[in-house]
Amino acid sequence: METTVFEEFESNVRSYCRKYPVIFSKAKGSLLIDQNGIEYIDFLCGAGSCNYGHNNDYIKEKVIEYLQSDGLVHGLDMYSIAKGEFIQFMQKNILQPRGLNYKVLFPGPTGTNAVEAALKIARKAKGRSNVLALMGGFHGMTLGALALTTERSAREACGVALGNVTHVPHPTMMKNLDTIEYIDMILSDDHSGVDKPAAIILESVQGEGGINIVSDQWLRDIRALCDKHDMLLILDEIQTGCGRTGAFFSFERGGIVPDIVVMAKSLGGIGMPCSIALVKPEYDVLAPGEHNGTFRGFQLSFVAGKAALEFMLREHVIEETVRKGKIVQDYLAANLPLIDPDLNFRGLGLMWGIDCGAYPAGTAQQIRHLCFENRLIIELSGREDSVVKLMPALTTDDATLIQGLEIVRNAVTQVITAAVASQATGEEPDNNKSFA
């Protein structure tokens, strides 16, 4: 197959294919395989949707078995064996052991569906329209979720005003600003101009924002502030959930209990579309049909989702994520300072970012391109796409993990060394190449 079929007939809005312009045909574990049989190590991981690897054998077999038995595939929100077993397993093995008491709301197949449902719940429960969100956050592309998202290009593309949201600085943005004190002030001061919010929504680790991590104490402080000002705390675990940061929920490290948790991506096991909103029973206020969707009952997602949780527990995936995360941390700590002592990196579990914001524009794009040329798929995030984002599958074997890290190191070495040299001489770096 030639790329011309896509270039001629697929919408111009396509994105990832411009960065990785080959035609993929297969995937297994931590590898993507193009139509010519060339293998690429995958540090993109379906934007966090394939935590357990591509075509995970255990999960795949459960899905095949279900299909071969003529199991219900489409069920709206009717009762079904597949959905019931998913709910029971999650309650017994994920929520209850953590002391979490949530109702499970199935809003539709994508993360933005879950965010929209959470916004409706918060606004109806509190009778207020305003919501707080952190600068740098990404919560989805539908209008309600997009109003929370701060990326300028995404907001401008929608063509309408986005309102009922007040954005506040992320605690990593301004080192001398106590963001908890700031939020407390704007909610307490009757001249702040900020309407009392129904909720605040946040990612404990911003994915698209550049791997920006709020501290454990900040999580505890924002929980207390929500209680003080009678607003709900919504945690967006769409990308960080399902073990990605070294715990099933990234907020666990703070010892807090959010009022609503939204999840998607790897919840579907092997890339099956699935999202949920976990809601404290007292905030389960939507009447029947007040939030619905034709594909909120995609049964294969429930089958794959339950199998993924079984696999995660059986194979100790979260414990392995912590161990492998230490491999990544130690590797970056040992190698990046040799390239440039000022090169910053940060992360948790198997979610890491190398910050190239201090270097000339296009630096991270060059690194991504070199990685792709050397058979590694990575993505960028952060302001101006300046953060190289590493998100391997949680099941990646140690040898493949190190191999991918070596490709990253070599690309960073080549690009950053040239950038530092150009800064020292005052010459413009050779950034003439155009990378999507």
Tab-separated table of C-alpha atoms in Angstrom:
chain	number	residue	atom	x	y	z
A	1	MET	CA	0.000	0.000	0.000
A	2	GLU	CA	1.126	3.558	-0.754
A	3	THR	CA	0.675	6.614	1.463
A	4	THR	CA	-1.021	8.386	-1.451
A	5	VAL	CA	-4.388	6.843	-0.537
A	6	PHE	CA	-4.265	8.686	2.790
A	7	GLU	CA	-2.814	11.874	1.371
A	8	GLU	CA	-5.502	12.021	-1.294
A	9	PHE	CA	-8.597	10.917	0.588
A	10	GLU	CA	-8.023	11.248	4.346
A	11	SER	CA	-8.760	14.536	6.071
A	12	ASN	CA	-5.997	17.080	6.511
A	13	VAL	CA	-6.533	16.873	10.277
A	14	ARG	CA	-4.495	13.653	10.474
A	15	SER	CA	-1.544	14.129	12.772
A	16	TYR	CA	0.546	11.200	14.011
A	17	CYS	CA	1.069	9.818	10.515
A	18	ARG	CA	2.878	13.015	9.546
A	19	LYS	CA	5.454	12.373	12.277
A	20	TYR	CA	5.870	8.681	11.505
A	21	PRO	CA	5.247	8.436	7.731
A	22	VAL	CA	5.246	4.678	7.291
A	23	ILE	CA	2.329	2.270	6.973
A	24	PHE	CA	2.049	-0.035	9.979
A	25	SER	CA	0.516	-3.466	9.630
A	26	LYS	CA	1.224	-5.356	12.850
A	27	ALA	CA	2.122	-4.823	16.485
A	28	LYS	CA	3.283	-7.111	19.252
A	29	GLY	CA	4.392	-6.308	22.764
A	30	SER	CA	6.593	-3.227	22.573
A	31	LEU	CA	7.029	-3.312	18.812
A	32	LEU	CA	5.218	-1.693	15.900
A	33	ILE	CA	5.835	-3.383	12.542
A	34	ASP	CA	5.400	-1.670	9.197
A	35	GLN	CA	4.172	-3.271	5.987
A	36	ASN	CA	7.753	-4.042	4.958
A	37	GLY	CA	8.445	-5.948	8.170
A	38	ILE	CA	10.575	-3.212	9.737
A	39	GLU	CA	10.242	-3.138	13.543
A	40	TYR	CA	10.017	0.006	15.647
A	41	ILE	CA	10.286	0.128	19.434
A	42	ASP	CA	7.150	1.832	20.721
A	43	PHE	CA	7.632	4.499	23.402
A	44	LEU	CA	4.335	6.162	22.404
A	45	CYS	CA	2.158	3.277	23.560
A	46	GLY	CA	-1.020	4.445	21.860
A	47	ALA	CA	-0.759	7.726	23.797
A	48	GLY	CA	-1.035	5.586	26.923
A	49	SER	CA	-3.724	3.209	25.630
A	50	CYS	CA	-1.546	0.103	25.411
A	51	ASN	CA	0.024	-0.163	28.863
A	52	TYR	CA	0.006	-3.963	28.684
A	53	GLY	CA	1.623	-4.137	25.255
A	54	HIS	CA	0.224	-4.637	21.786
A	55	ASN	CA	-1.827	-7.804	21.290
A	56	ASN	CA	-1.229	-8.986	24.834
A	57	ASP	CA	-1.751	-12.748	24.591
A	58	TYR	CA	-3.800	-13.154	27.768
A	59	ILE	CA	-6.158	-10.254	27.015
A	60	LYS	CA	-6.456	-11.118	23.324
A	61	GLU	CA	-7.436	-14.713	24.072
A	62	LYS	CA	-10.238	-13.564	26.368
A	63	VAL	CA	-11.605	-11.290	23.621
A	64	ILE	CA	-11.372	-14.026	20.963
A	65	GLU	CA	-13.047	-16.525	23.261
A	66	TYR	CA	-15.885	-14.076	23.921
A	67	LEU	CA	-16.404	-13.379	20.211
A	68	GLN	CA	-16.344	-17.051	19.305
A	69	SER	CA	-19.075	-17.708	21.874
A	70	ASP	CA	-21.338	-15.118	20.189
A	71	GLY	CA	-21.192	-12.917	23.251
A	72	LEU	CA	-23.135	-9.651	23.131
A	73	VAL	CA	-20.967	-6.974	21.467
A	74	HIS	CA	-23.200	-3.895	21.469
A	75	GLY	CA	-25.491	-3.333	24.414
A	76	LEU	CA	-26.080	0.391	25.019
A	77	ASP	CA	-26.348	0.513	28.817
A	78	MET	CA	-28.379	-2.663	29.215
A	79	TYR	CA	-27.366	-5.220	31.805
A	80	SER	CA	-24.863	-7.764	30.489
A	81	ILE	CA	-22.606	-10.480	31.841
A	82	ALA	CA	-19.502	-8.772	30.461
A	83	LYS	CA	-20.271	-5.427	32.080
A	84	GLY	CA	-21.308	-7.023	35.355
A	85	GLU	CA	-18.118	-9.037	35.600
A	86	PHE	CA	-16.004	-5.957	34.820
A	87	ILE	CA	-17.742	-3.930	37.540
A	88	GLN	CA	-17.482	-6.727	40.104
A	89	PHE	CA	-13.808	-7.358	39.420
A	90	MET	CA	-12.907	-3.689	39.595
A	91	GLN	CA	-14.839	-3.163	42.818
A	92	LYS	CA	-13.378	-6.224	44.538
A	93	ASN	CA	-9.789	-6.023	43.321
A	94	ILE	CA	-9.080	-2.341	42.629
A	95	LEU	CA	-11.439	-0.054	44.532
A	96	GLN	CA	-12.254	-1.887	47.764
A	97	PRO	CA	-8.624	-2.791	48.618
A	98	ARG	CA	-7.864	0.940	48.373
A	99	GLY	CA	-10.820	1.892	50.554
A	100	LEU	CA	-12.547	3.633	47.650
A	101	ASN	CA	-16.336	3.742	47.441
A	102	TYR	CA	-17.398	4.812	43.958
A	103	LYS	CA	-20.301	4.289	41.614
A	104	VAL	CA	-19.142	3.439	38.087
A	105	LEU	CA	-20.556	5.583	35.278
A	106	PHE	CA	-20.028	4.462	31.677
A	107	PRO	CA	-20.192	7.686	29.642
A	108	GLY	CA	-19.001	6.564	26.205
A	109	PRO	CA	-15.851	5.222	24.581
A	110	THR	CA	-13.364	8.077	25.025
A	111	GLY	CA	-11.734	10.081	27.790
A	112	THR	CA	-13.392	13.311	26.751
A	113	ASN	CA	-16.794	11.608	27.262
A	114	ALA	CA	-15.810	10.890	30.855
A	115	VAL	CA	-14.696	14.489	31.401
A	116	GLU	CA	-17.978	15.826	30.009
A	117	ALA	CA	-19.902	13.550	32.375
A	118	ALA	CA	-17.796	14.678	35.337
A	119	LEU	CA	-18.479	18.330	34.513
A	120	LYS	CA	-22.230	17.703	34.338
A	121	ILE	CA	-22.160	15.898	37.670
A	122	ALA	CA	-20.170	18.597	39.448
A	123	ARG	CA	-22.270	21.439	38.087
A	124	LYS	CA	-25.547	19.720	38.895
A	125	ALA	CA	-24.412	18.598	42.361
A	126	LYS	CA	-23.209	22.056	43.375
A	127	GLY	CA	-25.554	24.224	41.320
A	128	ARG	CA	-22.699	26.295	39.925
A	129	SER	CA	-21.242	26.596	36.438
A	130	ASN	CA	-17.627	27.657	37.008
A	131	VAL	CA	-14.849	25.073	37.236
A	132	LEU	CA	-11.167	25.541	38.058
A	133	ALA	CA	-8.473	23.893	35.935
A	134	LEU	CA	-4.680	24.038	35.920
A	135	MET	CA	-2.696	25.769	33.198
A	136	GLY	CA	-0.979	23.163	31.058
A	137	GLY	CA	-3.803	20.686	31.473
A	138	PHE	CA	-5.239	18.623	28.654
A	139	HIS	CA	-8.675	17.087	29.193
A	140	GLY	CA	-10.141	16.459	25.744
A	141	MET	CA	-11.417	17.976	22.507
A	142	THR	CA	-15.187	18.223	23.011
A	143	LEU	CA	-16.351	21.686	24.025
A	144	GLY	CA	-16.684	21.189	27.767
A	145	ALA	CA	-13.374	19.355	28.050
A	146	LEU	CA	-11.713	21.757	25.620
A	147	ALA	CA	-12.710	24.688	27.825
A	148	LEU	CA	-10.551	23.052	30.519
A	149	THR	CA	-7.645	22.448	28.135
A	150	THR	CA	-5.147	25.286	27.769
A	151	GLU	CA	-3.308	24.463	24.547
A	152	ARG	CA	-3.870	27.533	22.373
A	153	SER	CA	-4.009	25.796	18.998
A	154	ALA	CA	-6.609	23.304	20.228
A	155	ARG	CA	-8.770	26.053	21.705
A	156	GLU	CA	-8.573	28.298	18.653
A	157	ALA	CA	-9.622	25.486	16.329
A	158	CYS	CA	-13.068	25.092	17.933
A	159	GLY	CA	-14.328	28.415	16.589
A	160	VAL	CA	-16.495	29.394	19.552
A	161	ALA	CA	-15.949	31.027	22.919
A	162	LEU	CA	-14.959	28.617	25.677
A	163	GLY	CA	-16.181	29.617	29.098
A	164	ASN	CA	-17.270	28.646	32.599
A	165	VAL	CA	-13.661	27.758	33.479
A	166	THR	CA	-11.064	29.675	35.490
A	167	HIS	CA	-7.482	28.577	34.854
A	168	VAL	CA	-4.952	28.811	37.667
A	169	PRO	CA	-1.158	28.362	37.508
A	170	HIS	CA	0.263	24.877	37.844
A	171	PRO	CA	2.440	24.662	40.966
A	172	THR	CA	5.551	24.022	38.843
A	173	MET	CA	5.092	27.155	36.736
A	174	MET	CA	6.112	29.869	39.220
A	175	LYS	CA	8.481	28.731	41.928
A	176	ASN	CA	7.761	31.719	44.171
A	177	LEU	CA	3.970	31.402	43.956
A	178	ASP	CA	2.116	29.348	46.542
A	179	THR	CA	-0.664	28.134	44.256
A	180	ILE	CA	-2.729	26.730	47.125
A	181	GLU	CA	-2.635	30.126	48.823
A	182	TYR	CA	-3.435	31.790	45.488
A	183	ILE	CA	-6.478	29.594	44.843
A	184	ASP	CA	-7.634	30.084	48.423
A	185	MET	CA	-7.337	33.847	47.964
A	186	ILE	CA	-9.339	34.067	44.738
A	187	LEU	CA	-12.090	31.916	46.255
A	188	SER	CA	-12.192	33.848	49.525
A	189	ASP	CA	-11.894	37.410	48.203
A	190	ASP	CA	-15.277	38.803	47.183
A	191	HIS	CA	-13.483	41.159	44.792
A	192	SER	CA	-11.389	38.541	42.953
A	193	GLY	CA	-13.856	38.393	40.079
A	194	VAL	CA	-13.826	34.597	40.150
A	195	ASP	CA	-17.196	32.909	40.450
A	196	LYS	CA	-17.366	30.204	43.092
A	197	PRO	CA	-16.577	26.949	41.284
A	198	ALA	CA	-18.363	23.640	41.370
A	199	ALA	CA	-15.079	21.747	41.118
A	200	ILE	CA	-11.415	21.737	40.247
A	201	ILE	CA	-10.092	19.207	37.734
A	202	LEU	CA	-6.446	18.260	37.419
A	203	GLU	CA	-3.915	15.652	36.334
A	204	SER	CA	-1.497	14.729	39.105
A	205	VAL	CA	1.037	14.289	36.282
A	206	GLN	CA	0.277	16.430	33.255
A	207	GLY	CA	0.856	14.315	30.162
A	208	GLU	CA	0.351	16.643	27.219
A	209	GLY	CA	1.410	19.577	29.394
A	210	GLY	CA	4.991	18.311	29.598
A	211	ILE	CA	5.180	15.726	32.424
A	212	ASN	CA	4.505	18.312	35.110
A	213	ILE	CA	4.107	16.626	38.496
A	214	VAL	CA	2.253	18.014	41.501
A	215	SER	CA	3.745	16.990	44.819
A	216	ASP	CA	2.168	14.573	47.287
A	217	GLN	CA	1.663	17.458	49.704
A	218	TRP	CA	0.032	19.608	47.044
A	219	LEU	CA	-2.493	16.831	46.425
A	220	ARG	CA	-3.328	16.787	50.125
A	221	ASP	CA	-3.550	20.565	50.250
A	222	ILE	CA	-5.883	20.810	47.255
A	223	ARG	CA	-8.107	18.124	48.782
A	224	ALA	CA	-8.359	20.191	51.965
A	225	LEU	CA	-9.007	23.350	49.958
A	226	CYS	CA	-11.853	21.687	48.064
A	227	ASP	CA	-13.431	20.724	51.371
A	228	LYS	CA	-12.991	24.259	52.698
A	229	HIS	CA	-14.685	25.859	49.691
A	230	ASP	CA	-17.336	23.180	49.068
A	231	MET	CA	-16.147	22.188	45.613
A	232	LEU	CA	-15.546	18.766	44.126
A	233	LEU	CA	-12.084	17.403	43.415
A	234	ILE	CA	-11.912	15.692	39.997
A	235	LEU	CA	-8.787	13.710	39.108
A	236	ASP	CA	-8.114	13.089	35.441
A	237	GLU	CA	-6.479	9.638	35.320
A	238	ILE	CA	-7.088	9.113	31.607
A	239	GLN	CA	-3.394	8.859	30.737
A	240	THR	CA	-1.857	8.333	34.171
A	241	GLY	CA	-4.156	5.543	35.368
A	242	CYS	CA	-3.915	1.746	35.066
A	243	GLY	CA	-0.459	1.622	36.660
A	244	ARG	CA	1.366	4.087	34.411
A	245	THR	CA	2.979	6.085	37.262
A	246	GLY	CA	3.754	3.116	39.521
A	247	ALA	CA	0.360	2.926	41.222
A	248	PHE	CA	-3.001	2.051	39.725
A	249	PHE	CA	-4.140	5.652	40.321
A	250	SER	CA	-1.515	8.384	40.187
A	251	PHE	CA	-3.211	10.206	43.077
A	252	GLU	CA	-2.604	7.317	45.516
A	253	ARG	CA	0.784	8.753	46.468
A	254	GLY	CA	-0.985	11.699	48.093
A	255	GLY	CA	-3.234	9.532	50.261
A	256	ILE	CA	-6.318	11.411	49.056
A	257	VAL	CA	-9.784	10.410	47.859
A	258	PRO	CA	-11.111	12.453	44.916
A	259	ASP	CA	-14.836	13.032	44.522
A	260	ILE	CA	-14.722	11.964	40.859
A	261	VAL	CA	-12.068	10.076	38.910
A	262	VAL	CA	-12.142	9.912	35.114
A	263	MET	CA	-10.373	7.080	33.287
A	264	ALA	CA	-9.960	5.803	29.734
A	265	LYS	CA	-7.071	4.759	27.428
A	266	SER	CA	-5.545	1.573	28.948
A	267	LEU	CA	-8.782	0.800	30.751
A	268	GLY	CA	-9.729	-1.016	27.520
A	269	GLY	CA	-6.863	-3.472	27.894
A	270	ILE	CA	-5.425	-3.738	24.387
A	271	GLY	CA	-6.586	-0.484	22.834
A	272	MET	CA	-10.312	-1.190	23.077
A	273	PRO	CA	-12.239	2.108	23.492
A	274	CYS	CA	-13.506	2.425	27.048
A	275	SER	CA	-13.928	5.174	29.614
A	276	ILE	CA	-15.503	5.497	33.038
A	277	ALA	CA	-16.204	8.120	35.646
A	278	LEU	CA	-15.864	6.908	39.225
A	279	VAL	CA	-18.244	8.956	41.355
A	280	LYS	CA	-18.755	9.130	45.096
A	281	PRO	CA	-22.300	7.834	45.772
A	282	GLU	CA	-23.463	11.164	47.206
A	283	TYR	CA	-22.639	12.854	43.892
A	284	ASP	CA	-24.333	10.280	41.670
A	285	VAL	CA	-26.900	12.924	40.742
A	286	LEU	CA	-27.536	12.484	37.016
A	287	ALA	CA	-31.025	11.218	36.256
A	288	PRO	CA	-31.495	8.280	33.839
A	289	GLY	CA	-30.470	9.386	30.349
A	290	GLU	CA	-28.965	12.733	31.387
A	291	HIS	CA	-25.676	11.501	29.992
A	292	ASN	CA	-25.627	8.741	27.410
A	293	GLY	CA	-23.987	7.506	24.233
A	294	THR	CA	-24.544	4.756	21.718
A	295	PHE	CA	-21.208	3.062	22.411
A	296	ARG	CA	-21.117	3.342	26.189
A	297	GLY	CA	-21.845	-0.383	26.245
A	298	PHE	CA	-19.097	-1.776	24.010
A	299	GLN	CA	-18.869	-5.229	25.548
A	300	LEU	CA	-15.457	-6.129	24.109
A	301	SER	CA	-14.005	-3.287	26.161
A	302	PHE	CA	-15.456	-4.795	29.312
A	303	VAL	CA	-14.058	-8.210	28.449
A	304	ALA	CA	-10.639	-6.804	27.588
A	305	GLY	CA	-10.731	-4.422	30.559
A	306	LYS	CA	-11.406	-7.193	33.070
A	307	ALA	CA	-8.735	-9.371	31.474
A	308	ALA	CA	-6.256	-6.473	31.677
A	309	LEU	CA	-6.889	-6.070	35.400
A	310	GLU	CA	-6.455	-9.806	35.887
A	311	PHE	CA	-3.190	-9.731	33.938
A	312	MET	CA	-1.962	-6.664	35.831
A	313	LEU	CA	-2.486	-8.332	39.208
A	314	ARG	CA	-1.283	-11.787	38.181
A	315	GLU	CA	1.934	-10.493	36.589
A	316	HIS	CA	2.615	-7.839	39.255
A	317	VAL	CA	2.700	-5.178	36.553
A	318	ILE	CA	2.563	-2.232	38.948
A	319	GLU	CA	5.510	-3.524	40.970
A	320	GLU	CA	7.394	-4.087	37.715
A	321	THR	CA	6.546	-0.552	36.609
A	322	VAL	CA	8.173	0.819	39.747
A	323	ARG	CA	11.274	-1.296	39.097
A	324	LYS	CA	11.491	-0.357	35.418
A	325	GLY	CA	10.829	3.278	36.259
A	326	LYS	CA	13.973	3.190	38.376
A	327	ILE	CA	15.870	1.819	35.363
A	328	VAL	CA	14.709	4.799	33.288
A	329	GLN	CA	15.454	7.281	36.048
A	330	ASP	CA	18.942	5.888	36.674
A	331	TYR	CA	19.705	5.771	32.949
A	332	LEU	CA	18.654	9.370	32.362
A	333	ALA	CA	20.442	10.550	35.515
A	334	ALA	CA	23.660	8.824	34.426
A	335	ASN	CA	23.627	9.914	30.785
A	336	LEU	CA	21.860	13.255	30.312
A	337	PRO	CA	24.256	15.315	32.494
A	338	LEU	CA	27.120	14.050	30.318
A	339	ILE	CA	25.399	15.678	27.347
A	340	ASP	CA	24.572	18.940	29.143
A	341	PRO	CA	24.498	19.358	32.942
A	342	ASP	CA	21.530	21.716	32.591
A	343	LEU	CA	19.369	19.225	30.671
A	344	ASN	CA	16.246	18.649	32.758
A	345	PHE	CA	14.186	15.467	32.990
A	346	ARG	CA	11.306	14.374	35.214
A	347	GLY	CA	8.770	11.620	35.605
A	348	LEU	CA	7.128	8.866	37.622
A	349	GLY	CA	6.850	5.151	36.936
A	350	LEU	CA	7.112	4.750	33.160
A	351	MET	CA	6.061	8.278	32.243
A	352	TRP	CA	9.076	10.531	31.641
A	353	GLY	CA	9.928	13.756	29.897
A	354	ILE	CA	13.202	15.328	28.742
A	355	ASP	CA	12.745	19.095	28.718
A	356	CYS	CA	14.338	20.837	25.729
A	357	GLY	CA	12.662	24.184	26.352
A	358	ALA	CA	15.963	25.923	27.057
A	359	TYR	CA	17.317	25.088	23.616
A	360	PRO	CA	16.506	26.530	20.180
A	361	ALA	CA	13.036	26.006	18.759
A	362	GLY	CA	12.732	22.695	16.950
A	363	THR	CA	15.223	20.859	19.178
A	364	ALA	CA	12.729	18.295	20.466
A	365	GLN	CA	11.316	17.814	16.973
A	366	GLN	CA	14.810	16.954	15.702
A	367	ILE	CA	15.250	14.445	18.516
A	368	ARG	CA	11.935	12.792	17.687
A	369	HIS	CA	12.885	12.606	14.009
A	370	LEU	CA	16.281	11.037	14.741
A	371	CYS	CA	14.648	8.510	17.060
A	372	PHE	CA	12.197	7.582	14.314
A	373	GLU	CA	15.049	7.190	11.806
A	374	ASN	CA	16.609	4.757	14.278
A	375	ARG	CA	13.380	2.773	14.718
A	376	LEU	CA	11.980	4.281	17.901
A	377	ILE	CA	8.557	5.916	18.148
A	378	ILE	CA	8.323	8.715	20.717
A	379	GLU	CA	6.068	11.741	21.124
A	380	LEU	CA	6.458	15.323	22.298
A	381	SER	CA	4.474	17.364	24.792
A	382	GLY	CA	4.642	20.624	26.726
A	383	ARG	CA	4.880	24.225	25.598
A	384	GLU	CA	5.834	24.458	21.923
A	385	ASP	CA	6.246	20.651	21.944
A	386	SER	CA	9.544	21.100	23.775
A	387	VAL	CA	9.431	17.984	25.987
A	388	VAL	CA	10.484	14.585	24.646
A	389	LYS	CA	7.968	12.170	26.152
A	390	LEU	CA	8.880	8.577	27.002
A	391	MET	CA	5.959	6.204	27.624
A	392	PRO	CA	6.950	2.581	26.961
A	393	ALA	CA	4.522	-0.236	27.633
A	394	LEU	CA	4.569	-1.352	31.258
A	395	THR	CA	5.365	-4.855	29.998
A	396	THR	CA	8.447	-3.812	28.016
A	397	ASP	CA	11.308	-6.194	28.765
A	398	ASP	CA	14.473	-4.727	30.241
A	399	ALA	CA	16.590	-5.270	27.128
A	400	THR	CA	14.099	-3.493	24.843
A	401	LEU	CA	13.702	-0.709	27.393
A	402	ILE	CA	17.466	-0.113	27.474
A	403	GLN	CA	17.673	-0.352	23.684
A	404	GLY	CA	15.040	2.363	23.363
A	405	LEU	CA	16.772	4.532	25.943
A	406	GLU	CA	20.048	4.213	24.039
A	407	ILE	CA	18.354	5.436	20.869
A	408	VAL	CA	16.996	8.410	22.825
A	409	ARG	CA	20.418	9.114	24.337
A	410	ASN	CA	22.136	9.044	20.957
A	411	ALA	CA	19.542	11.369	19.414
A	412	VAL	CA	19.663	13.770	22.354
A	413	THR	CA	23.452	13.752	22.281
A	414	GLN	CA	23.579	14.644	18.596
A	415	VAL	CA	20.946	17.383	18.725
A	416	ILE	CA	21.736	18.950	22.107
A	417	THR	CA	25.493	18.971	21.499
A	418	ALA	CA	24.915	20.911	18.285
A	419	ALA	CA	22.485	23.253	20.035
A	420	VAL	CA	24.890	23.969	22.909
A	421	ALA	CA	27.729	24.574	20.463
A	422	SER	CA	25.633	27.016	18.458
A	423	GLN	CA	24.622	28.868	21.618
A	424	ALA	CA	28.268	29.145	22.646
A	425	THR	CA	29.355	30.577	19.292
A	426	GLY	CA	26.254	32.674	18.772
A	427	GLU	CA	25.576	30.938	15.467
A	428	GLU	CA	22.138	29.794	14.437
A	429	PRO	CA	21.712	26.003	14.704
A	430	ASP	CA	21.041	24.010	11.548
A	431	ASN	CA	17.288	23.759	11.989
A	432	ASN	CA	16.440	24.042	8.331
A	433	LYS	CA	14.789	20.654	8.236
A	434	SER	CA	11.043	20.752	8.737
A	435	PHE	CA	9.684	18.101	11.057
A	436	ALA	CA	5.919	17.684	11.548
